[in-house]
Tab-separated table of C-alpha atoms and ligand atoms in Angstrom:
chain	number	residue	atom	x	y	z
A	1	MET	CA	57.620	-58.128	86.445
A	2	ALA	CA	58.579	-61.514	85.260
A	3	LYS	CA	61.805	-61.791	82.770
A	4	VAL	CA	65.388	-63.292	82.986
A	5	ILE	CA	68.307	-60.941	82.578
A	6	THR	CA	71.009	-62.666	80.705
A	7	HIS	CA	72.938	-59.838	79.816
A	8	SER	CA	74.156	-56.885	81.701
A	9	GLU	CA	72.898	-54.530	79.148
A	10	GLN	CA	69.150	-55.725	79.799
A	11	ILE	CA	68.992	-54.348	83.197
A	12	ASP	CA	66.312	-51.660	82.647
A	13	PHE	CA	65.579	-51.174	86.316
A	14	THR	CA	66.853	-49.621	89.532
A	15	LEU	CA	66.691	-51.125	92.989
A	16	SER	CA	64.228	-48.492	94.001
A	17	GLU	CA	61.947	-49.744	91.287
A	18	LEU	CA	61.563	-53.185	92.692
A	19	GLU	CA	58.873	-54.221	95.102
A	20	GLU	CA	59.752	-54.651	98.623
A	21	MET	CA	59.952	-58.080	100.206
A	22	PRO	CA	59.287	-58.830	103.845
A	23	ILE	CA	62.550	-59.968	105.652
A	24	PRO	CA	61.851	-63.678	106.795
A	25	GLY	CA	61.642	-64.459	110.422
A	26	LYS	CA	62.271	-68.084	110.630
A	27	VAL	CA	65.263	-70.051	109.986
A	28	LEU	CA	65.160	-73.860	108.970
A	29	VAL	CA	67.883	-76.088	110.108
A	30	VAL	CA	68.486	-80.086	109.845
A	31	ASN	CA	70.184	-81.670	112.822
A	32	PRO	CA	73.541	-82.728	111.616
A	33	GLU	CA	73.322	-86.213	113.548
A	34	HIS	CA	73.985	-88.120	110.080
A	35	PHE	CA	75.903	-85.434	108.654
A	36	ASP	CA	79.358	-87.123	107.054
A	37	VAL	CA	81.408	-87.153	103.956
A	38	LYS	CA	80.269	-90.523	101.985
A	39	TYR	CA	80.917	-89.532	98.516
A	40	VAL	CA	82.423	-86.671	96.367
A	41	ILE	CA	80.378	-84.366	94.464
A	42	ASN	CA	82.293	-81.337	94.716
A	43	PRO	CA	86.122	-80.541	94.968
A	44	HIS	CA	86.005	-79.619	98.364
A	45	MET	CA	84.928	-83.197	99.483
A	46	GLU	CA	87.880	-84.754	97.569
A	47	GLY	CA	89.910	-86.570	100.375
A	48	HIS	CA	87.463	-86.179	103.155
A	49	ILE	CA	85.709	-89.477	102.908
A	50	GLY	CA	85.129	-90.538	106.547
A	51	ASP	CA	87.061	-87.469	107.817
A	52	ILE	CA	84.205	-85.986	109.883
A	53	ASN	CA	84.636	-85.550	113.493
A	54	LYS	CA	80.721	-86.005	114.543
A	55	ASP	CA	81.093	-84.432	118.013
A	56	VAL	CA	82.870	-81.381	116.601
A	57	ALA	CA	80.510	-80.962	113.773
A	58	MET	CA	77.579	-81.049	116.185
A	59	LYS	CA	79.127	-78.486	118.470
A	60	GLU	CA	79.615	-76.237	115.383
A	61	TRP	CA	76.186	-76.572	114.523
A	62	ILE	CA	74.437	-75.983	117.733
A	63	ARG	CA	76.542	-72.857	118.262
A	64	LEU	CA	75.400	-71.638	114.746
A	65	LYS	CA	71.594	-72.362	115.683
A	66	GLU	CA	71.861	-70.554	119.037
A	67	ALA	CA	73.198	-67.285	117.215
A	68	TYR	CA	69.943	-67.032	115.320
A	69	GLN	CA	67.827	-67.554	118.138
A	70	LYS	CA	69.653	-64.797	119.987
A	71	LEU	CA	69.132	-62.564	117.210
A	72	GLY	CA	65.576	-63.334	117.482
A	73	PHE	CA	64.805	-65.731	114.682
A	74	TYR	CA	62.432	-68.661	115.123
A	75	VAL	CA	64.320	-71.594	114.809
A	76	HIS	CA	62.353	-74.580	113.001
A	77	GLU	CA	64.692	-77.803	113.582
A	78	VAL	CA	63.985	-80.979	111.643
A	79	PRO	CA	65.951	-84.188	112.246
A	80	GLY	CA	68.464	-85.650	109.776
A	81	HIS	CA	68.315	-88.795	107.931
A	82	PRO	CA	70.710	-91.585	108.024
A	83	ASP	CA	70.643	-91.926	104.133
A	84	PHE	CA	71.327	-88.582	103.553
A	85	PRO	CA	74.453	-87.231	104.934
A	86	ASP	CA	74.337	-83.796	102.994
A	87	MET	CA	70.897	-83.042	104.426
A	88	VAL	CA	72.174	-80.439	106.833
A	89	PHE	CA	72.916	-78.186	103.619
A	90	CYS	CA	68.885	-77.161	103.870
A	91	ALA	CA	69.695	-74.419	101.530
A	92	ASN	CA	69.853	-76.581	98.599
A	93	GLN	CA	66.305	-78.395	98.413
A	94	SER	CA	63.958	-75.519	97.874
A	95	LEU	CA	63.555	-71.871	96.663
A	96	PRO	CA	60.612	-70.239	98.775
A	97	ASN	CA	58.786	-67.343	98.152
A	98	ILE	CA	56.200	-64.841	99.663
A	99	THR	CA	53.669	-62.884	97.368
A	100	ALA	CA	52.606	-59.467	97.931
A	101	ASP	CA	49.415	-60.821	99.422
A	102	GLY	CA	51.115	-63.075	101.757
A	103	THR	CA	50.560	-66.271	99.884
A	104	LYS	CA	53.592	-68.636	100.555
A	105	GLN	CA	55.103	-70.739	97.707
A	106	VAL	CA	57.941	-72.983	97.460
A	107	VAL	CA	59.640	-74.544	94.290
A	108	MET	CA	61.137	-77.734	95.314
A	109	SER	CA	64.397	-78.760	93.899
A	110	VAL	CA	65.676	-81.228	91.318
A	111	MET	CA	69.131	-82.201	92.965
A	112	HIS	CA	72.168	-82.674	90.555
A	113	ALA	CA	73.563	-85.790	92.552
A	114	PRO	CA	71.651	-88.925	92.548
A	115	GLU	CA	72.917	-89.231	96.376
A	116	ARG	CA	71.240	-85.882	97.238
A	117	LYS	CA	67.726	-86.512	95.383
A	118	GLY	CA	66.208	-88.471	98.197
A	119	GLU	CA	66.415	-85.373	100.371
A	120	VAL	CA	63.896	-83.293	98.900
A	121	PRO	CA	60.613	-84.980	99.992
A	122	PHE	CA	61.790	-84.629	103.762
A	123	ILE	CA	62.042	-80.657	103.313
A	124	GLN	CA	58.807	-80.698	101.468
A	125	GLU	CA	57.156	-81.813	104.564
A	126	VAL	CA	58.359	-78.882	106.300
A	127	TYR	CA	56.717	-76.665	103.882
A	128	GLU	CA	53.182	-78.656	103.724
A	129	GLU	CA	53.442	-78.194	107.502
A	130	SER	CA	53.901	-74.603	107.231
A	131	SER	CA	51.298	-74.011	104.391
A	132	TYR	CA	53.284	-73.407	101.563
A	133	ASP	CA	52.183	-74.059	97.889
A	134	ILE	CA	54.189	-76.642	96.629
A	135	VAL	CA	55.791	-76.223	93.038
A	136	HIS	CA	57.403	-79.150	91.413
A	137	LEU	CA	59.506	-78.436	88.390
A	138	ASP	CA	58.784	-81.039	85.383
A	139	GLU	CA	61.949	-82.885	85.754
A	140	SER	CA	61.683	-84.134	81.914
A	141	LYS	CA	62.385	-80.571	81.103
A	142	PHE	CA	64.339	-79.051	84.155
A	143	THR	CA	67.006	-81.607	84.958
A	144	GLU	CA	69.053	-79.598	87.705
A	145	PHE	CA	68.082	-76.787	89.995
A	146	GLU	CA	69.564	-76.738	93.630
A	147	GLY	CA	67.355	-74.163	95.555
A	148	MET	CA	68.924	-71.240	97.404
A	149	GLY	CA	72.461	-73.071	96.618
A	150	ASP	CA	72.072	-71.296	93.232
A	151	ALA	CA	68.843	-68.748	93.242
A	152	ILE	CA	69.258	-66.190	96.015
A	153	TRP	CA	66.740	-63.571	96.979
A	154	HIS	CA	68.029	-59.705	96.851
A	155	PHE	CA	67.659	-58.434	100.379
A	156	GLY	CA	64.077	-57.088	100.718
A	157	LYS	CA	63.496	-56.666	97.265
A	158	ARG	CA	61.697	-59.060	94.890
A	159	LEU	CA	64.521	-59.780	92.551
A	160	ILE	CA	66.453	-63.290	92.378
A	161	TRP	CA	69.833	-63.754	91.503
A	162	GLY	CA	70.312	-67.189	89.614
A	163	GLY	CA	73.493	-68.892	89.317
A	164	TYR	CA	73.983	-71.778	86.740
A	165	GLY	CA	76.799	-74.006	85.386
A	166	TYR	CA	77.161	-76.633	87.757
A	167	ARG	CA	74.254	-77.625	89.860
A	168	THR	CA	71.528	-75.650	88.032
A	169	THR	CA	70.734	-75.323	84.707
A	170	SER	CA	70.134	-71.792	82.955
A	171	ASP	CA	66.887	-72.635	81.452
A	172	VAL	CA	64.984	-73.192	84.869
A	173	TYR	CA	65.064	-69.502	85.526
A	174	GLU	CA	62.572	-68.574	82.849
A	175	HIS	CA	60.100	-70.926	84.801
A	176	ILE	CA	61.057	-69.523	88.167
A	177	SER	CA	60.641	-66.201	86.933
A	178	ASN	CA	57.173	-66.583	85.702
A	179	THR	CA	56.018	-68.783	88.693
A	180	PHE	CA	56.887	-65.898	91.056
A	181	ASN	CA	56.455	-62.921	88.956
A	182	THR	CA	59.825	-61.884	89.765
A	183	PRO	CA	62.881	-60.733	87.791
A	184	VAL	CA	66.016	-63.094	87.702
A	185	ILE	CA	69.335	-61.911	87.072
A	186	ALA	CA	71.155	-64.943	85.821
A	187	LEU	CA	74.773	-65.470	86.689
A	188	GLU	CA	77.088	-68.003	85.028
A	189	LEU	CA	79.447	-69.897	87.234
A	190	VAL	CA	82.989	-70.607	85.647
A	191	ASP	CA	85.050	-72.089	88.524
A	192	GLU	CA	84.089	-75.567	89.879
A	193	LYS	CA	85.285	-74.878	93.270
A	194	PHE	CA	82.394	-72.144	93.306
A	195	TYR	CA	79.890	-74.936	92.355
A	196	HIS	CA	76.777	-73.125	93.833
A	197	LEU	CA	76.182	-69.196	93.664
A	198	ASP	CA	76.115	-68.928	97.382
A	199	THR	CA	79.968	-70.061	97.403
A	200	CYS	CA	80.697	-66.605	95.640
A	201	LEU	CA	77.895	-64.177	96.139
A	202	CYS	CA	76.569	-63.146	99.714
A	203	ILE	CA	74.064	-60.447	99.580
A	204	LEU	CA	74.642	-58.520	102.790
A	205	ASN	CA	71.869	-56.148	102.319
A	206	THR	CA	70.042	-54.033	99.806
A	207	GLU	CA	73.204	-52.085	98.525
A	208	THR	CA	76.135	-54.534	99.434
A	209	ALA	CA	77.318	-57.852	98.075
A	210	LEU	CA	80.197	-59.979	99.170
A	211	ILE	CA	81.651	-61.792	96.087
A	212	TYR	CA	84.573	-63.788	94.843
A	213	PRO	CA	85.195	-62.258	91.337
A	214	LYS	CA	87.096	-65.009	89.580
A	215	ALA	CA	84.029	-67.408	89.918
A	216	PHE	CA	82.053	-65.192	87.394
A	217	THR	CA	82.315	-64.137	83.907
A	218	GLU	CA	83.146	-60.367	82.825
A	219	ASP	CA	79.441	-59.659	82.230
A	220	GLY	CA	78.551	-61.406	85.277
A	221	LEU	CA	80.704	-58.889	87.516
A	222	LYS	CA	79.183	-56.038	85.506
A	223	LYS	CA	75.513	-57.218	86.612
A	224	ILE	CA	76.699	-57.482	90.056
A	225	ARG	CA	78.079	-53.942	89.887
A	226	THR	CA	75.282	-52.338	88.215
A	227	ILE	CA	72.620	-53.448	90.962
A	228	PHE	CA	74.984	-53.175	94.212
A	229	SER	CA	76.682	-49.776	95.024
A	230	ASN	CA	78.981	-51.877	97.545
A	231	VAL	CA	80.759	-54.437	96.269
A	232	ILE	CA	83.282	-56.246	98.797
A	233	GLU	CA	85.531	-58.562	97.328
A	234	ALA	CA	87.030	-61.729	98.992
A	235	ASN	CA	90.486	-62.918	98.422
A	236	GLN	CA	91.149	-66.557	96.987
A	237	HIS	CA	92.375	-67.937	100.548
A	238	GLU	CA	89.335	-66.562	102.163
A	239	ALA	CA	86.776	-67.546	99.434
A	240	GLU	CA	88.052	-70.726	98.502
A	241	GLU	CA	89.789	-72.257	101.785
A	242	LEU	CA	87.200	-70.472	104.309
A	243	PHE	CA	84.133	-69.969	102.254
A	244	ALA	CA	83.808	-66.299	102.992
A	245	CYS	CA	81.139	-65.698	100.514
A	246	ASN	CA	78.975	-68.558	102.131
A	247	ALA	CA	78.210	-65.891	104.943
A	248	THR	CA	74.861	-64.778	105.908
A	249	CYS	CA	73.444	-61.623	106.815
A	250	PRO	CA	69.865	-62.657	107.844
A	251	ASP	CA	68.981	-58.831	109.203
A	252	GLY	CA	71.075	-56.837	106.900
A	253	LYS	CA	73.367	-55.961	109.844
A	254	ASN	CA	74.713	-58.982	111.666
A	255	VAL	CA	77.060	-61.116	109.478
A	256	PHE	CA	77.676	-64.727	110.200
A	257	ILE	CA	80.865	-65.953	108.821
A	258	GLN	CA	83.637	-68.774	108.926
A	259	GLU	CA	86.070	-67.611	111.221
A	260	GLY	CA	89.369	-66.200	110.131
A	261	CYS	CA	88.502	-64.305	107.084
A	262	THR	CA	90.449	-61.526	108.267
A	263	MET	CA	90.583	-59.312	105.217
A	264	VAL	CA	86.546	-59.593	104.360
A	265	ASN	CA	85.812	-58.970	107.975
A	266	ASP	CA	87.604	-55.815	108.111
A	267	ALA	CA	85.971	-54.646	104.945
A	268	LEU	CA	82.644	-55.564	106.585
A	269	VAL	CA	83.352	-53.737	109.523
A	270	ARG	CA	84.030	-50.767	107.611
A	271	SER	CA	81.030	-50.808	105.826
A	272	GLY	CA	79.166	-51.116	109.138
A	273	PHE	CA	78.390	-54.572	109.511
A	274	GLU	CA	78.772	-56.665	112.764
A	275	VAL	CA	80.700	-59.663	112.301
A	276	HIS	CA	79.989	-62.865	114.292
A	277	GLN	CA	82.715	-65.810	113.509
A	278	PHE	CA	81.848	-69.340	113.666
A	279	ASP	CA	83.869	-72.406	113.114
A	280	THR	CA	82.533	-74.654	110.455
A	281	ALA	CA	85.534	-76.514	109.610
A	282	GLU	CA	83.809	-80.001	109.657
A	283	TYR	CA	81.301	-78.618	107.106
A	284	LEU	CA	83.975	-76.957	104.851
A	285	LYS	CA	85.213	-80.585	104.209
A	286	SER	CA	81.774	-81.323	102.438
A	287	GLY	CA	81.995	-78.060	100.781
A	288	GLY	CA	79.633	-75.836	102.804
A	289	SER	CA	79.486	-73.300	105.361
A	290	VAL	CA	77.197	-70.941	107.205
A	291	PHE	CA	74.861	-69.801	104.493
A	292	CYS	CA	74.154	-73.096	103.075
A	293	MET	CA	73.179	-74.835	106.527
A	294	LYS	CA	70.238	-72.995	106.701
A	295	MET	CA	66.900	-71.911	104.863
A	296	LEU	CA	65.383	-68.668	105.686
A	297	LEU	CA	61.380	-68.870	105.808
A	298	TRP	CA	58.553	-66.525	106.161
B	1	LIG	N1	78.272	-81.638	99.942
B	1	LIG	C1	77.203	-80.921	99.728
B	1	LIG	C2	77.021	-80.733	98.259
B	1	LIG	O1	78.318	-80.915	97.409
B	1	LIG	C3	77.455	-79.456	99.988
B	1	LIG	C4	76.385	-78.466	99.784
B	1	LIG	C5	76.525	-77.136	100.225
B	1	LIG	N2	75.642	-76.007	99.835
B	1	LIG	C6	76.038	-74.937	99.374
B	1	LIG	N3	74.751	-74.479	98.993
B	1	LIG	N4	77.000	-74.481	99.207
B	1	LIG	O2	76.286	-80.787	97.766
């Protein structure tokens, strides 16, 4: 079912009507040996050039990596690159898919910032080694698309949530919907502090989403509430300063989240989730946290 939902009233399906998707079992991570803030391409990076404590950043990343292993995920680690200080945020360079017959595909990103464009071929190599069919966007038509920073799979269902406005243009979703034969619900982002969809929407399980409401339009919120029966709202401090909505719930039960998101964590526990807190303070200086420091793969 290929289509792009641009208005909430176009949602003519329920979750139970959507095809099931397997839950990914692998996690791709990029070693942060070269992680740094060397330029400013989002508001969170302002004032942080040269401000990264490399040892602390490495320790924070290792704890997170080990937590995926403890949950039973296979961790595929690749080295960083000295020219690309943001490559550790490996949610951004691609959007993978698995079809009903088990074919693996990936759409490679067209990064918004010139500073990050060179990361994409390195991530592409991982997919080539893992027998994915590689799809490149026609860059003369589609000028910006930042992978799973903006295009997020619904949990366990053949449905993509497609953010646009800062790093991705909306026209790309028609193409992605056709390529993956998957419906896309488009969501406009309206606050530059929440420049990627993964900074304001975290899909926790089939029914539950964690959001920062002010990052969306009114109709965007309607779309979210039409599909998710349980919507947890983060407050401004936890969403903006602690990146609460950049959490991840890779198995639909265990939530990995920046430490200190007290109100969100209470709500998560009330909804039956198990909360695991991580310090990602060094990465917050670059405008990223738990979700975007990995890519889930089949
Ligand atoms: N400094 C990086 C950038 O601005 C951070 C990316 C974080 N990724 C994310 N999906 N939120 O591109």
